């Protein structure tokens, strides 16, 4: 936070303007979000029991509903179904990190602004 305030003050006052290189951004995001799953193991999953299985089923149903609703509304509005996915489970389940990682992939498929849309 201090660095953000510092760079903002430098930019506003004209003292300095920082430019950052984002070559490793995607690689680092994949490393980070992959490491989140390292905490999951069979021992922890077994301790959840039936309630965990029920929760998993509800989560999968929610993800499917989000995507069907988002793609259906996109079709109704006459826009690309990929834009529907940008407002479906990609940002809603995965969050900003997943939205940022999927953005360039969707832009390669021809969705303009696919990095900005799910993040917003």
CSV table of C-alpha atoms in Angstrom, one decimal:
chain,number,residue,atom,x,y,z
A,1,UNK,CA,0.0,0.0,0.0
A,2,UNK,CA,2.8,2.4,0.8
A,3,UNK,CA,4.5,1.7,-2.5
A,4,UNK,CA,1.2,2.4,-4.3
A,5,UNK,CA,0.7,5.7,-2.5
A,6,UNK,CA,4.4,6.6,-3.2
A,7,UNK,CA,4.1,5.9,-6.9
A,8,UNK,CA,0.8,7.8,-7.1
A,9,UNK,CA,2.3,10.8,-5.5
A,10,UNK,CA,5.4,10.7,-7.7
A,11,UNK,CA,3.1,10.5,-10.8
A,12,UNK,CA,0.7,13.2,-9.8
A,13,UNK,CA,3.5,15.7,-8.8
A,14,UNK,CA,5.5,14.9,-11.9
A,15,UNK,CA,8.6,13.8,-9.9
A,16,UNK,CA,8.8,10.3,-11.6
A,17,UNK,CA,6.7,8.0,-13.6
A,18,UNK,CA,7.3,4.3,-13.1
A,19,UNK,CA,6.9,1.7,-15.9
A,20,UNK,CA,6.6,-2.0,-15.0
A,21,UNK,CA,7.5,-5.0,-17.2
A,22,UNK,CA,4.9,-7.7,-17.0
A,23,UNK,CA,6.7,-10.5,-18.9
A,24,UNK,CA,6.5,-12.9,-16.0
A,25,UNK,CA,3.0,-11.9,-14.9
A,26,UNK,CA,1.2,-14.9,-16.3
A,27,UNK,CA,3.8,-17.4,-15.1
A,28,UNK,CA,3.7,-16.0,-11.6
A,29,UNK,CA,-0.1,-16.1,-11.5
A,30,UNK,CA,-0.1,-19.7,-12.6
A,31,UNK,CA,2.5,-20.6,-9.9
A,32,UNK,CA,0.5,-18.8,-7.2
A,33,UNK,CA,-2.9,-20.2,-8.0
A,34,UNK,CA,-1.5,-23.7,-8.5
A,35,UNK,CA,0.1,-23.5,-5.0
A,36,UNK,CA,-3.3,-22.7,-3.5
A,37,UNK,CA,-4.3,-26.2,-4.2
A,38,UNK,CA,-1.3,-27.8,-2.5
A,39,UNK,CA,-3.2,-27.6,0.9
A,40,UNK,CA,-5.8,-30.1,-0.3
A,41,UNK,CA,-5.1,-33.7,0.4
A,42,UNK,CA,-7.1,-36.9,0.8
A,43,UNK,CA,-6.9,-36.8,4.6
A,44,UNK,CA,-8.5,-33.4,4.7
A,45,UNK,CA,-11.1,-34.4,2.2
A,46,UNK,CA,-12.0,-37.6,4.1
A,47,UNK,CA,-12.5,-35.6,7.3
A,48,UNK,CA,-15.2,-33.6,5.5
A,49,UNK,CA,-17.5,-36.6,5.1
A,50,UNK,CA,-20.9,-36.5,3.6
A,51,UNK,CA,-21.3,-32.7,4.1
A,52,UNK,CA,-18.2,-32.1,2.0
A,53,UNK,CA,-19.7,-34.3,-0.8
A,54,UNK,CA,-23.0,-32.3,-0.6
A,55,UNK,CA,-21.1,-29.0,-0.7
A,56,UNK,CA,-19.1,-30.2,-3.7
A,57,UNK,CA,-22.3,-31.1,-5.5
A,58,UNK,CA,-23.8,-27.8,-4.7
A,59,UNK,CA,-20.8,-25.9,-5.9
A,60,UNK,CA,-20.7,-27.8,-9.2
A,61,UNK,CA,-24.4,-27.1,-9.7
A,62,UNK,CA,-23.8,-23.4,-9.0
A,63,UNK,CA,-21.0,-23.3,-11.5
A,64,UNK,CA,-23.1,-24.9,-14.2
A,65,UNK,CA,-26.0,-22.6,-13.5
A,66,UNK,CA,-23.8,-19.5,-13.7
A,67,UNK,CA,-22.4,-20.6,-17.0
A,68,UNK,CA,-25.8,-21.6,-18.5
A,69,UNK,CA,-27.3,-18.3,-17.3
A,70,UNK,CA,-24.4,-16.2,-18.5
A,71,UNK,CA,-24.2,-17.9,-22.0
A,72,UNK,CA,-28.0,-17.9,-22.3
A,73,UNK,CA,-28.3,-14.2,-21.6
A,74,UNK,CA,-25.4,-13.5,-24.0
A,75,UNK,CA,-27.3,-15.4,-26.7
A,76,UNK,CA,-30.5,-13.5,-25.9
A,77,UNK,CA,-28.7,-10.2,-26.2
A,78,UNK,CA,-27.0,-11.3,-29.4
A,79,UNK,CA,-23.4,-11.1,-28.1
A,80,UNK,CA,-20.7,-13.7,-28.1
A,81,UNK,CA,-21.1,-16.7,-25.7
A,82,UNK,CA,-17.5,-16.1,-24.7
A,83,UNK,CA,-18.4,-12.7,-23.4
A,84,UNK,CA,-21.1,-14.6,-21.4
A,85,UNK,CA,-18.3,-16.8,-19.9
A,86,UNK,CA,-16.5,-13.6,-19.0
A,87,UNK,CA,-19.4,-12.8,-16.7
A,88,UNK,CA,-20.1,-16.3,-15.6
A,89,UNK,CA,-18.0,-18.7,-13.6
A,90,UNK,CA,-14.6,-17.4,-14.7
A,91,UNK,CA,-14.7,-14.3,-12.4
A,92,UNK,CA,-17.4,-15.5,-10.1
A,93,UNK,CA,-15.7,-18.7,-9.0
A,94,UNK,CA,-12.1,-18.0,-9.9
A,95,UNK,CA,-11.9,-14.4,-8.9
A,96,UNK,CA,-9.6,-11.7,-10.3
A,97,UNK,CA,-6.6,-13.9,-10.7
A,98,UNK,CA,-8.5,-16.4,-12.9
A,99,UNK,CA,-10.1,-13.6,-14.8
A,100,UNK,CA,-6.6,-12.1,-15.5
A,101,UNK,CA,-5.2,-15.5,-16.5
A,102,UNK,CA,-8.2,-16.3,-18.9
A,103,UNK,CA,-8.3,-12.8,-20.4
A,104,UNK,CA,-5.4,-13.2,-22.9
A,105,UNK,CA,-6.7,-16.7,-23.9
A,106,UNK,CA,-10.2,-15.3,-24.6
A,107,UNK,CA,-8.6,-12.4,-26.5
A,108,UNK,CA,-6.8,-14.9,-28.7
A,109,UNK,CA,-10.3,-16.3,-29.5
A,110,UNK,CA,-11.3,-12.8,-30.7
A,111,UNK,CA,-13.1,-11.4,-27.6
A,112,UNK,CA,-12.0,-7.7,-27.4
A,113,UNK,CA,-11.4,-6.6,-23.9
A,114,UNK,CA,-11.6,-10.1,-22.4
A,115,UNK,CA,-9.0,-9.2,-19.8
A,116,UNK,CA,-10.9,-6.1,-18.6
A,117,UNK,CA,-14.5,-7.4,-18.7
A,118,UNK,CA,-14.2,-10.3,-16.3
A,119,UNK,CA,-12.1,-8.3,-13.9
A,120,UNK,CA,-14.7,-5.5,-13.8
